Amino acid sequence: MGDTTLARTTINRMNLTSAKLRAALLTAALALSAYPGSNSLAAQATDWPNYGRDGSEQHYSPLEDVTLDNVDKLSLAWSFDLEPGFSVSAPVAAGGKLFTTTGHSHIRALDAASGKLLWDFDPGVRAIAQSPLHVSWGNKGIAWWDGRVFLATTDGRVIALDDSTGKPLWERRQFELAELRNSNGAPRVFDGKVIIGHGGADISPLRAYVTAYDAKTGEQLWRFYTVPGDPAVPAESKAEQVMRPTWKGDWFGRGGGGTAWNAFSYDEDLDLIYIGVGNGFPYNHLMRSPGGGDNLFLASVVAVRADTGEYVWHYQVCPAEQWDCTAVQDMTIATLQIDGKPRRVLLQAPKNGFFYVLDAATGEFISAEKIARVSWAEKIDAATGRPVENPAIRYQDKPGLFELWPGLQGAHSWLPQAFSPRTGLVYVPIMEIGALIGPPRPGAQGIGAGMGATVVPDPELPGSRRSFLKAWDPVGQQPAWTIELPGAWPGGVLATAGDLVFQGRIDGYLVAYNANTGAQVWSFKTVAPVVAPPISYSVGDTQYITVLTGSGSQGGGILATGNAAYRTDYALPRRVLTFAIGGKATLPAFDMPVLTPPADPDFKPDPERVMAGAMVYANNACLVCHGMNAIGGGAAPDLRYSPVILRGDDFRAVVKGGALKLQGMPPSPQLADPALEELRHYLRMRAVQAGQGQE
Ligand code: HEC
């Protein structure tokens, strides 16, 4: 898009009268932008090669065959069944093929018009994984460039496949298996480079980085660290010089984090790649950096040179963050009319509940307003670009509990927003889930050490666990329209040139709205929930809309108590659904299974053992896949209905021995028998409660 936009602007500026000359220039610009390798942004209108389609991450399709006038004729063209588990990713489409990934980076190439399977590739994550981290959280997407499909496995491999055969062309490791890192974000290909980051800041004080590989050869081109290195070694790069003074006291080795596990954007004209950086470890700022300081680049957007990874600018959304505040949310690059002049901007709604407009070239703060319920700060000071904090947020020395809005889940998670250059609006999936935070809990370890935090459900925090689709005017910094959604886990968004906005829902619908007014204009019952962002592409004369069904772990899992009213569980069908005007397919029949807890008449609950078992459950990653309070989401079976919890030997074989390892259930060999039995006791109690209709 870069070259084309530039050419168009030039044409306008020259105010040419000759239509012929104008057409010639435009053709030249288009030809230039379609030249492979010269401009990875210039996705063909027909294709969707990157997670957000192109480097602008607008999640916007220029296709305009499906419109407000004919959307009522949009119907299923084909569907393809996937295995159970995580299915929260956006596919990519190029040259008449659709490429999908599921939780363990199982890649499938499908004929984009018919849904016929062309090839599949399973990198064997479940067999290779050495920690639950490696199979948790799922895989959010893949990329396509110049005849290749790129995937990043959760266990740290970056792989390029031939898009016609599915055969690996090269493979690299971005971290070693033994490290406490994982990688679940979508790699992007910008400017012929594969850009990828990783997660793991919630586990240890690791020093996070982003790596760029040559998309053709796999050669590592650069690596950018997001938190500083050993202060005993001289700071060589500009980034180190900027970061180091913001970490104070005896911090090295105690704290770190700053993982960039989700969002990247790219602007070709500015030659900048943008990195969205996450939270610190541990949460408590003063345990991480005893002398204070802003702790760069935690919770920041950082711009680096595309060719070298050299630091250019940064903007920190939560200085000295200590509430799991991240800026890993998608960063949309767009041109907006600011004060009457076109300006290239970066638009982000990070976790902290503000919507930011930054100058994409310099990082200069332009504006920020609350897009959701916010209590941690009053506003962002326009002069300094820094938040005016509520003093209660510095919980270290504050007795009592403080209502934190947004809570630790954030107002916006990794589910992407979309931007339509036609309406000028950003369509943002918003959550309102509060938390109570307080002074350090005695004995707490790991990331939450030094912070008391709970995610409190209704009725204690009225208004908690709501979700919305908000159409936001980034120039006026106000909503154009708002739709309240069911549940508390809103899906990713697609905008199209047909003035349509598509979003999936937790209650099993894909819905289209009028992009201007928010009026619902179409819906399709998907049976399973839809969290993944839809995409659009075309083959021949037909425009298609595609989405994966399934909620991953979050929908009914880690946020389960907000979504327990909806069926989001493991038993629901995972599918690729593709729609077109006049589509003739029907969904295969599906009988919704009835879930009943196993009969356990002899069970005598002991409150102390239940509590101890709940701690084992929470401290051993079970909740990441099996859900908070053992309410299953999409990633793994709902253990309240599992017969395995009645039989000690089977339970040990599965949980400790790894009997279901190849099915995606990671073993926990560290669990001693008494802990296993407490765990089982807790799950049996949860089954009894489920039988009584309790959440
Ligand atoms: C990375 C995700 C993940 C984590 C972490 C995880 N599990 Fe699982 N678990 C699964 C999956 C997936 C299955 C289903 C495997 C299959 O299809 O047979 C499963 C199955 C099970 C089953 C058998 C259920 C049945 O009825 O077949 C039990 C019991 C279980 N898990 C307990 C646990 C416990 C306890 C923990 C924490 C120590 C845990 N799991 C951690 C993913 C996970």
Short mmCIF file of C-alpha atoms and ligand atoms in Angstrom, two decimals, residues 84-86 104 126 131-138 553 570 616-626 634-639 641-645 647 650-652 654-656 659-668 670-671 676 679-680 683, ligand 1:
data_model
loop_
_atom_site.label_atom_id
_atom_site.label_comp_id
_atom_site.label_asym_id
_atom_site.label_seq_id
_atom_site.Cartn_x
_atom_site.Cartn_y
_atom_site.Cartn_z
CA PRO A 84 -10.41 -30.25 19.15
CA GLY A 85 -8.26 -27.81 21.08
CA PHE A 86 -7.11 -24.27 20.40
CA HIS A 104 -0.07 -27.00 18.11
CA ARG A 126 3.08 -32.38 21.55
CA SER A 131 6.94 -28.08 29.65
CA PRO A 132 3.22 -27.31 29.81
CA LEU A 133 4.22 -23.85 28.60
CA HIS A 134 5.11 -25.33 25.23
CA VAL A 135 1.58 -26.58 24.61
CA SER A 136 -0.37 -23.85 26.40
CA TRP A 137 -2.11 -20.80 24.94
CA GLY A 138 -2.37 -22.13 21.41
CA SER A 553 -8.47 -21.49 26.50
CA TYR A 570 -13.76 -29.03 24.32
CA VAL A 616 -2.07 -27.23 43.35
CA TYR A 617 -4.44 -26.71 40.42
CA ALA A 618 -3.62 -23.00 40.18
CA ASN A 619 0.14 -23.37 40.66
CA ASN A 620 0.71 -26.09 38.07
CA ALA A 621 -0.65 -24.48 34.93
CA CYS A 622 -3.78 -26.67 34.92
CA LEU A 623 -5.94 -23.55 34.73
CA VAL A 624 -4.27 -22.33 31.55
CA CYS A 625 -5.91 -25.17 29.62
CA HIS A 626 -8.64 -26.54 31.88
CA GLY A 634 -12.12 -24.71 24.54
CA ALA A 635 -8.58 -25.90 25.09
CA ALA A 636 -9.05 -29.05 27.15
CA PRO A 637 -11.84 -31.18 28.65
CA ASP A 638 -13.94 -29.79 31.48
CA LEU A 639 -12.55 -31.81 34.38
CA TYR A 641 -17.28 -34.00 33.97
CA SER A 642 -14.29 -36.33 33.66
CA PRO A 643 -14.60 -39.92 34.92
CA VAL A 644 -10.79 -39.93 35.31
CA ILE A 645 -11.02 -37.86 38.51
CA ARG A 647 -9.84 -43.19 39.78
CA ASP A 650 -5.79 -43.35 36.05
CA PHE A 651 -5.51 -39.81 37.31
CA ARG A 652 -1.84 -40.34 38.19
CA VAL A 654 -2.63 -38.99 32.98
CA VAL A 655 -1.48 -36.07 35.13
CA LYS A 656 1.92 -37.30 36.27
CA ALA A 659 -0.54 -41.03 29.31
CA LEU A 660 -2.29 -38.44 27.12
CA LYS A 661 0.81 -36.46 26.20
CA LEU A 662 0.39 -36.96 22.47
CA GLN A 663 -3.19 -35.75 22.77
CA GLY A 664 -1.91 -32.45 24.18
CA MET A 665 -2.08 -33.16 27.94
CA PRO A 666 1.41 -32.32 29.29
CA PRO A 667 2.68 -34.44 32.20
CA SER A 668 3.51 -32.82 35.55
CA GLN A 670 7.00 -32.78 39.70
CA LEU A 671 3.70 -33.56 41.47
CA LEU A 676 -2.02 -35.35 43.22
CA LEU A 679 -5.79 -32.04 43.32
CA ARG A 680 -8.18 -34.91 42.70
CA LEU A 683 -11.76 -31.68 41.23
C1 HEC B 1 -1.39 -27.42 27.73
C2 HEC B 1 -2.73 -27.69 28.12
C3 HEC B 1 -2.99 -28.54 29.33
C4 HEC B 1 -2.49 -28.37 30.61
C5 HEC B 1 -1.53 -27.31 31.11
C6 HEC B 1 -3.09 -29.42 31.40
N1 HEC B 1 -3.90 -30.19 30.62
FE1 HEC B 1 -4.99 -31.79 31.23
N2 HEC B 1 -5.58 -32.14 29.30
C7 HEC B 1 -5.28 -31.35 28.24
C8 HEC B 1 -5.87 -31.91 27.04
C9 HEC B 1 -5.79 -31.32 25.65
C10 HEC B 1 -6.55 -33.07 27.44
C11 HEC B 1 -7.33 -34.01 26.55
C12 HEC B 1 -6.44 -35.05 25.96
C13 HEC B 1 -7.24 -36.01 25.14
O1 HEC B 1 -7.81 -35.62 24.13
O2 HEC B 1 -7.32 -37.19 25.55
C14 HEC B 1 -6.34 -33.19 28.87
C15 HEC B 1 -6.84 -34.21 29.64
C16 HEC B 1 -6.77 -34.27 31.03
C17 HEC B 1 -7.41 -35.27 31.85
C18 HEC B 1 -8.25 -36.42 31.32
C19 HEC B 1 -9.65 -35.96 31.11
C20 HEC B 1 -10.53 -37.01 30.49
O3 HEC B 1 -11.68 -37.13 30.93
O4 HEC B 1 -10.08 -37.68 29.54
C21 HEC B 1 -7.15 -34.96 33.15
C22 HEC B 1 -7.62 -35.68 34.38
C23 HEC B 1 -6.33 -33.76 33.13
N3 HEC B 1 -6.12 -33.38 31.83
C24 HEC B 1 -5.87 -33.10 34.27
C25 HEC B 1 -4.96 -32.06 34.26
C26 HEC B 1 -4.36 -31.49 35.43
C27 HEC B 1 -4.67 -31.89 36.86
C28 HEC B 1 -3.49 -30.51 35.01
C29 HEC B 1 -2.53 -29.67 35.85
C30 HEC B 1 -1.57 -30.43 36.61
C31 HEC B 1 -3.58 -30.46 33.56
N4 HEC B 1 -4.47 -31.41 33.15
C32 HEC B 1 -2.86 -29.58 32.76
C33 HEC B 1 -4.53 -30.18 28.25
C34 HEC B 1 -3.86 -29.70 29.35
#
